[in-house]
Rosetta silent file (secondary structure, phi, psi, omega in degrees, C-alpha in Angstrom):
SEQUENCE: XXXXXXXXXXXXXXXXXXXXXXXXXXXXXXXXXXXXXXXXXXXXXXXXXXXXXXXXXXXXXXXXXXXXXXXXXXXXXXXXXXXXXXXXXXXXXXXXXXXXXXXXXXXXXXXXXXXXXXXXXXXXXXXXXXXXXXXXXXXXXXXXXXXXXXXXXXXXXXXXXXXXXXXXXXXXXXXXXXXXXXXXXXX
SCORE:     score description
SCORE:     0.000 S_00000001
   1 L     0.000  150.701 -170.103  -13.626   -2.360  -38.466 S_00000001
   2 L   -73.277  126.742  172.499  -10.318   -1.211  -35.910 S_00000001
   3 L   -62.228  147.847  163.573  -10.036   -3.524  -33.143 S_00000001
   4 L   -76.219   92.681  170.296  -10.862   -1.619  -30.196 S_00000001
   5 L   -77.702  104.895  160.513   -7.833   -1.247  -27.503 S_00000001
   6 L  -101.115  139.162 -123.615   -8.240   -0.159  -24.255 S_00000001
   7 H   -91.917  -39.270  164.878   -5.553    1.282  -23.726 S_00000001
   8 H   -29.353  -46.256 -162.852   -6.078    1.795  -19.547 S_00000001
   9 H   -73.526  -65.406  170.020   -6.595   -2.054  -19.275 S_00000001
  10 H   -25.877  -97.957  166.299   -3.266   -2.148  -21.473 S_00000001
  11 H   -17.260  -39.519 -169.083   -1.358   -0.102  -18.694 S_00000001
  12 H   -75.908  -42.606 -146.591   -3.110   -1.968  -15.517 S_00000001
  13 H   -65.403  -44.742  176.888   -2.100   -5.268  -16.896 S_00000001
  14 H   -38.444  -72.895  163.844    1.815   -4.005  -17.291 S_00000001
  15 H    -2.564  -80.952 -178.374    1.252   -2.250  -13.537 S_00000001
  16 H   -49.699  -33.889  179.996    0.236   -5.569  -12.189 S_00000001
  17 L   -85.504    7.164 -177.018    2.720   -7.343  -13.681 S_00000001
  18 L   -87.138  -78.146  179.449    5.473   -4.433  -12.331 S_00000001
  19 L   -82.508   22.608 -176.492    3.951   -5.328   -8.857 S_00000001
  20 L  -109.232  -41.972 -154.855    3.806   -9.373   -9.240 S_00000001
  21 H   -84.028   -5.457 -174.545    7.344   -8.863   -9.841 S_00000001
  22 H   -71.883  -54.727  169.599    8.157   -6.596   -7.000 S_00000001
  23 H   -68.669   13.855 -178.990    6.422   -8.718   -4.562 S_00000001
  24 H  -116.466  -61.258 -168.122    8.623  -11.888   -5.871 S_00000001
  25 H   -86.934  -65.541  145.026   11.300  -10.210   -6.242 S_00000001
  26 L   152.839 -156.025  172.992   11.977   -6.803   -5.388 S_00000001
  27 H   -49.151  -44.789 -132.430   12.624   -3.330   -7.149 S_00000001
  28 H   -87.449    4.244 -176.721   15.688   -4.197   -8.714 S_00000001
  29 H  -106.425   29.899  154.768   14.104   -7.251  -10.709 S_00000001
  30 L   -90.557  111.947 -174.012   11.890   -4.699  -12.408 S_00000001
  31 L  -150.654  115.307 -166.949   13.127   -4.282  -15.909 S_00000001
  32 H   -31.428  -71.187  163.646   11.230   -3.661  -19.393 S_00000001
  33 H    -8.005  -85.289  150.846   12.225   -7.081  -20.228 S_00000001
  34 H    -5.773  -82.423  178.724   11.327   -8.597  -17.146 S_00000001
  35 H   -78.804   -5.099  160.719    7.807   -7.091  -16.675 S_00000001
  36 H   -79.645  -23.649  165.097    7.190   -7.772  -20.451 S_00000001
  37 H   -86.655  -16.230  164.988    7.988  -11.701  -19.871 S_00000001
  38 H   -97.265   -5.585  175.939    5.442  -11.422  -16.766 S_00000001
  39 H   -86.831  -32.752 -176.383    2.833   -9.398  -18.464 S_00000001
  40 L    91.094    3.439 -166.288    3.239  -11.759  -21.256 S_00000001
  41 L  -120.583  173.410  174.636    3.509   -9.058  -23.608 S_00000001
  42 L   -94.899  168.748  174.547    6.594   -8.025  -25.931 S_00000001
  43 H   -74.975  -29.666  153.473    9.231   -4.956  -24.806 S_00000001
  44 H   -62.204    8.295 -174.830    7.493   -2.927  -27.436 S_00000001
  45 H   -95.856  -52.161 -172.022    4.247   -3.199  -25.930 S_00000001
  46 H   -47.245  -46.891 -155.715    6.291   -2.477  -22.199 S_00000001
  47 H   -91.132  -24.862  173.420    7.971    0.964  -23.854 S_00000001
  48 H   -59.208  -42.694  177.370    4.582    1.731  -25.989 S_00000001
  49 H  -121.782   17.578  179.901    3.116    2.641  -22.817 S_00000001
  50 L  -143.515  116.954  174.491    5.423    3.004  -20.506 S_00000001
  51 L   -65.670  -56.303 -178.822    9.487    4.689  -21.364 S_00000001
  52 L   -93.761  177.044  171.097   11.325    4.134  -18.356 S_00000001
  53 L   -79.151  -52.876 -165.640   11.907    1.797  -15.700 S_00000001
  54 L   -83.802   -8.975 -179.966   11.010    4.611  -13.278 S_00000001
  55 L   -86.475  -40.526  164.634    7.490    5.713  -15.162 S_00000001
  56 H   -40.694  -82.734  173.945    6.538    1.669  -14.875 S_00000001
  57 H   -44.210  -10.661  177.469    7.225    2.403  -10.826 S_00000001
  58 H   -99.063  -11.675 -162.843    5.558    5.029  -10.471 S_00000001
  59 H   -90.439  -16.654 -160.752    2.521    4.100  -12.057 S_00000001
  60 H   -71.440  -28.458 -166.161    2.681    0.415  -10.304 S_00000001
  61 H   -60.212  -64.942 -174.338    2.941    2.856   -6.895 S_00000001
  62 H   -14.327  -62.982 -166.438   -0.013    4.637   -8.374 S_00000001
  63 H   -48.729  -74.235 -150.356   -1.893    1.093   -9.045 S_00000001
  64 H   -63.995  -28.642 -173.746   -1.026    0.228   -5.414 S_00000001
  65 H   -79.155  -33.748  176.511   -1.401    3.141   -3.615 S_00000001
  66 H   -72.057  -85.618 -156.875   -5.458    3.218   -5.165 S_00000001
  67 H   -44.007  -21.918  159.053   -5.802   -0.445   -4.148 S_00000001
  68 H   -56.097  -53.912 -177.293   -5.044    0.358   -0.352 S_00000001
  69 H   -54.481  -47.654 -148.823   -7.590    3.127   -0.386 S_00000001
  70 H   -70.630  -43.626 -179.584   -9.688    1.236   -2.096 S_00000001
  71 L   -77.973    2.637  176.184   -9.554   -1.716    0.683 S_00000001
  72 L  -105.313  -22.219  174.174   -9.505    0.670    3.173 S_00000001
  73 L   -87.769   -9.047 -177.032  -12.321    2.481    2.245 S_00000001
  74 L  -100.164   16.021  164.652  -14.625   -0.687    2.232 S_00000001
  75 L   -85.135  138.270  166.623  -14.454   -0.957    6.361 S_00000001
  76 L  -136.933   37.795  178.356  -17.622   -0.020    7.984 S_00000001
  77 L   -69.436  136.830  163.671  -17.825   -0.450   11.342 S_00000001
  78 L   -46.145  -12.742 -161.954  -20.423    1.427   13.489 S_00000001
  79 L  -114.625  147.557 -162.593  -18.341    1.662   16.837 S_00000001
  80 L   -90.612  -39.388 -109.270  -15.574    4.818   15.992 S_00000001
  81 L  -127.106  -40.476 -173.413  -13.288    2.466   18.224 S_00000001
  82 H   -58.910  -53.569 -168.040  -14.113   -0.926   16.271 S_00000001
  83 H   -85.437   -2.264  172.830  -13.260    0.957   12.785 S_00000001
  84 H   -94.908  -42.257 -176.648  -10.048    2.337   14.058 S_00000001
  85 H   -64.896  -17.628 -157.382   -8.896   -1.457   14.891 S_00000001
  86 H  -100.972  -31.170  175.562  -10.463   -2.610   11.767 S_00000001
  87 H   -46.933  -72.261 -167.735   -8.527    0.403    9.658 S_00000001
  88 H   -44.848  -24.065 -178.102   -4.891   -0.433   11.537 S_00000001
  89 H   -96.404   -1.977  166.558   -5.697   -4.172   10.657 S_00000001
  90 H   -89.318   -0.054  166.145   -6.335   -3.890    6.797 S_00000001
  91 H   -64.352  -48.172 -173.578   -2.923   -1.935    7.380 S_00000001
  92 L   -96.117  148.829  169.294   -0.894   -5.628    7.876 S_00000001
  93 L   -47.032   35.222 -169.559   -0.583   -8.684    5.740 S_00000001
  94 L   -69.213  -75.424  169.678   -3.265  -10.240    7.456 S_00000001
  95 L   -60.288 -173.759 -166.229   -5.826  -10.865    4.350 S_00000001
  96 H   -94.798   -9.488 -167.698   -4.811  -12.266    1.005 S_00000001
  97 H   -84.679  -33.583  171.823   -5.204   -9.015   -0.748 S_00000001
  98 H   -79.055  -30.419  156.209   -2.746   -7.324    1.829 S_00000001
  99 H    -7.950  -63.199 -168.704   -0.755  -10.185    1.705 S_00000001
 100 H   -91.373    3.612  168.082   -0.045   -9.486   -2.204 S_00000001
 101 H   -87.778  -44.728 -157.197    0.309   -5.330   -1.298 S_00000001
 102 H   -51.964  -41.801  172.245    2.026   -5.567    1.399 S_00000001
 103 H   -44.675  -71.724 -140.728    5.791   -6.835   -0.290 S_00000001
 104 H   -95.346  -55.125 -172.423    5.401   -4.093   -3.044 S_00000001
 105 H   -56.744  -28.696  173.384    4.287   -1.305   -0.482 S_00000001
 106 H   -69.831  -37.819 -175.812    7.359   -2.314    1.771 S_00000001
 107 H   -61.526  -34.226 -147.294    9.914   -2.158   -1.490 S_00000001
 108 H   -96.343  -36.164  146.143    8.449    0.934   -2.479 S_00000001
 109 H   -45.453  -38.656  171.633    9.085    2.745    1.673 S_00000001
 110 H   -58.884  -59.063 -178.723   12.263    1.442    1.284 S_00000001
 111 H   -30.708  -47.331 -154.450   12.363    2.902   -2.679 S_00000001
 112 H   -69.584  -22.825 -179.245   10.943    6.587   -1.089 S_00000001
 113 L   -77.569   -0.277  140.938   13.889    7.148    1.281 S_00000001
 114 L  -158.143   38.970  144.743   15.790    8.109   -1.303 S_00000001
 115 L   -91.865  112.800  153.506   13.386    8.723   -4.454 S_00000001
 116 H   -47.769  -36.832 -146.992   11.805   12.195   -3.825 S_00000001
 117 H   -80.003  -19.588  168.845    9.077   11.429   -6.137 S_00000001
 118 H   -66.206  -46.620 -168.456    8.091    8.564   -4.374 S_00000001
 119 H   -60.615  -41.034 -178.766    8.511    9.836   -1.124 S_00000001
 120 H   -53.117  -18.036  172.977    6.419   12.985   -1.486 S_00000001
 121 H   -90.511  -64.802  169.498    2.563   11.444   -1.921 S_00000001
 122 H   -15.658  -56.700  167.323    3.921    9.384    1.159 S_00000001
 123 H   -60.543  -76.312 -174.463    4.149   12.439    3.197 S_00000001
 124 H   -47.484 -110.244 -106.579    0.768   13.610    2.300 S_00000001
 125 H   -34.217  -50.555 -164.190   -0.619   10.457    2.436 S_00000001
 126 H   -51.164  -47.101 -153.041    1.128   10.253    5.791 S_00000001
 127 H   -92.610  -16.281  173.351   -0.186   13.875    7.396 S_00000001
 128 H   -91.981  -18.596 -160.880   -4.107   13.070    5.975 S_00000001
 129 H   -90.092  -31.153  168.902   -3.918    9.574    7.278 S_00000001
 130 H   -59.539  -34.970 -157.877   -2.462   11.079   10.771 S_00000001
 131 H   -83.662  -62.390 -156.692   -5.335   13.759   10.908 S_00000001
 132 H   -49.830  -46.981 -178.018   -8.063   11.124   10.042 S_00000001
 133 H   -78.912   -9.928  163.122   -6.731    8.685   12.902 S_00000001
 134 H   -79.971  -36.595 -170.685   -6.460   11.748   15.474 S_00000001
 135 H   -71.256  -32.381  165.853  -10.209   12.457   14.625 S_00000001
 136 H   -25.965  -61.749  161.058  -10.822    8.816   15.359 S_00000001
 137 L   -86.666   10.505  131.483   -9.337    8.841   18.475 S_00000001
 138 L   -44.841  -76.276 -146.018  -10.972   12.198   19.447 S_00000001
 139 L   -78.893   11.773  167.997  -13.980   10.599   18.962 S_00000001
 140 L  -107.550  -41.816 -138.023  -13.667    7.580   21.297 S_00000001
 141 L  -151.058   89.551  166.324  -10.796    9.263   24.082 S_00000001
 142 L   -79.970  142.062  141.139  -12.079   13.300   23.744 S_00000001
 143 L   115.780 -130.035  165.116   -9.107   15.259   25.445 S_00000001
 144 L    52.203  163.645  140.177   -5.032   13.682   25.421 S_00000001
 145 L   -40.551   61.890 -168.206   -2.730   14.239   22.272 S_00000001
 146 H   -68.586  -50.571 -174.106   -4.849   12.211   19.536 S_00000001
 147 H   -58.467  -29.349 -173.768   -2.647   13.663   16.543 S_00000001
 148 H   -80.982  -61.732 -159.136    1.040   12.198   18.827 S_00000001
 149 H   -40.177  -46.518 -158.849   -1.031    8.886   19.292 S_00000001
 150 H   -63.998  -50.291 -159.913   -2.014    8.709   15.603 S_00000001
 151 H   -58.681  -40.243  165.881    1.230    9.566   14.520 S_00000001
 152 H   -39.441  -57.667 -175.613    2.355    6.491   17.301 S_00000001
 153 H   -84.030  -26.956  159.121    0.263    3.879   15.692 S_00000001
 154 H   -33.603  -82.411 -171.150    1.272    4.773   12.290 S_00000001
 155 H   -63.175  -22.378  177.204    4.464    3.982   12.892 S_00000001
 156 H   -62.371  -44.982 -172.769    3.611    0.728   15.446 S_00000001
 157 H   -79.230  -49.852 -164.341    1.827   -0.947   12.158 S_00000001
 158 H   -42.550  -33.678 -179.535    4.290    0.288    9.553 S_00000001
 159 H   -95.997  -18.250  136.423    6.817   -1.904   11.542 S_00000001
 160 H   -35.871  -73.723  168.901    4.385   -4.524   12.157 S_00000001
 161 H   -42.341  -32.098  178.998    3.987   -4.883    8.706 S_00000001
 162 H   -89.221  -68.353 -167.020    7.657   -5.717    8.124 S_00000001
 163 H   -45.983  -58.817 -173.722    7.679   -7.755   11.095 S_00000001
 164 H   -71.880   -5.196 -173.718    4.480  -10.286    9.961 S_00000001
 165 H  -110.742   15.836  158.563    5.893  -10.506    5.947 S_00000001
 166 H   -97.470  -42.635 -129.261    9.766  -11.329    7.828 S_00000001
 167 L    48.930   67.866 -160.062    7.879  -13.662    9.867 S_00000001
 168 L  -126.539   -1.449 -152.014    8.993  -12.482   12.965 S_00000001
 169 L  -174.790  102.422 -166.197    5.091  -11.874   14.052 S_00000001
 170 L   -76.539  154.542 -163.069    2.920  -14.249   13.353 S_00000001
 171 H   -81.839  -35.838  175.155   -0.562  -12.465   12.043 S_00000001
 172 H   -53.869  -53.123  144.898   -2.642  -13.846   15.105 S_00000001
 173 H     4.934  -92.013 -177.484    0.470  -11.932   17.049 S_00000001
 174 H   -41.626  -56.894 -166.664    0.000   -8.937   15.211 S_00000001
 175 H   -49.223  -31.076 -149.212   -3.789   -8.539   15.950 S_00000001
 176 H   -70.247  -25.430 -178.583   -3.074   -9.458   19.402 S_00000001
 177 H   -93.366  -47.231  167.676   -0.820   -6.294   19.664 S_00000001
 178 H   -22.537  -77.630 -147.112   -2.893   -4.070   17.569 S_00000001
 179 H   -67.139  -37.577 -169.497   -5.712   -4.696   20.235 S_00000001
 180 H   -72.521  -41.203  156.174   -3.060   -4.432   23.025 S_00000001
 181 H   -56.902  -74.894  169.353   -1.870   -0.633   21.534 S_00000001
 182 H   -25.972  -64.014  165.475   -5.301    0.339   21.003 S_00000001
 183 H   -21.146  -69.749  170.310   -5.948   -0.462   24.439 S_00000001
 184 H   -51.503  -36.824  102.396   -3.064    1.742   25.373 S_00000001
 185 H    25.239 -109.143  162.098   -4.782    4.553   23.438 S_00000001
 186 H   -72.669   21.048  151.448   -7.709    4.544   24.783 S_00000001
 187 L  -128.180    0.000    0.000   -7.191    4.720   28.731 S_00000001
């Protein structure tokens, strides 16, 4: 009987090993070669499911871009005000999982300014993740400019985020200004 291949699994493992190398390295050490000696697989395995250099990246963005959601979607706080601090703080390299995102999600914001294809799920991402964090901040602070604010802390973590994986902001830091913006927010 045909061994059975899954073929999906086949793809994540390349993916991961795409983003192992991004977050050691950066973009530019992403190479069929390369991610086929960290996957552990041969370069005909690498080009059997993948062609390009840039079809690897997009799919690792793919990979990476689910695994945010995915950790982002497993906050549950009860207080609207609680789960907007606890969202912006699964934003920075605080845990170990953002830790190992965070590297490959900075290469690939650098990567989008001047790959459209990258950049464009970025924008949406950008204008639902803006909406979500004005209704947030509706729903703690009703009246003020919740949609400028959102748009505000969005960019205060995005630069956060470079700042605690430069070390320039220590992660105990960071919360302490998350809490201190928030603050600012809401009165």
């Amino acid at each position: 009987m045909p061994k059975q291949v899954d073929h999906d699994e086949r793809r994540r493992q390349i993916g991961d090993a795409v983003c192992r190398l991004i977050a050691a390295r950066g973009l530019d050490a992403v190479s069929l070669r390369h991610v086929a000696a960290e996957a552990n697989v041969s370069m005909g395995r690498v080009q059997h499911y993948f062609g390009t250099k840039d079809e690897m990246l997009m799919f690792a963005f793919e990979m990476i871009s689910e695994r945010v959601g995915a950790r982002l979607g497993e906050v549950f706080p009860d207080d609207p005000a609680q789960y907007l601090r606890a969202i912006l703080l699964e934003l920075l390299p605080l845990s170990p999982a953002a830790r190992a995102e965070a590297p490959v999600l900075a290469a690939f914001l650098a990567h989008a300014v001047v790959e459209p294809r990258v950049a464009e799920p970025l924008r949406q991402g950008h204008g639902e993740m803006v909406a979500w964090l004005a209704g947030m901040i509706s729903s703690v602070r009703p009246g003020g400019d919740s949609e400028r604010d959102a748009m505000a802390l969005l960019a205060f973590v995005d630069g956060l985020m470079l700042q605690v994986l430069m070390g320039q902001v220590s992660p105990k830091a960071a919360e302490a200004l998350v809490d201190h913006q928030l603050g600012r927010v809401f009165t």
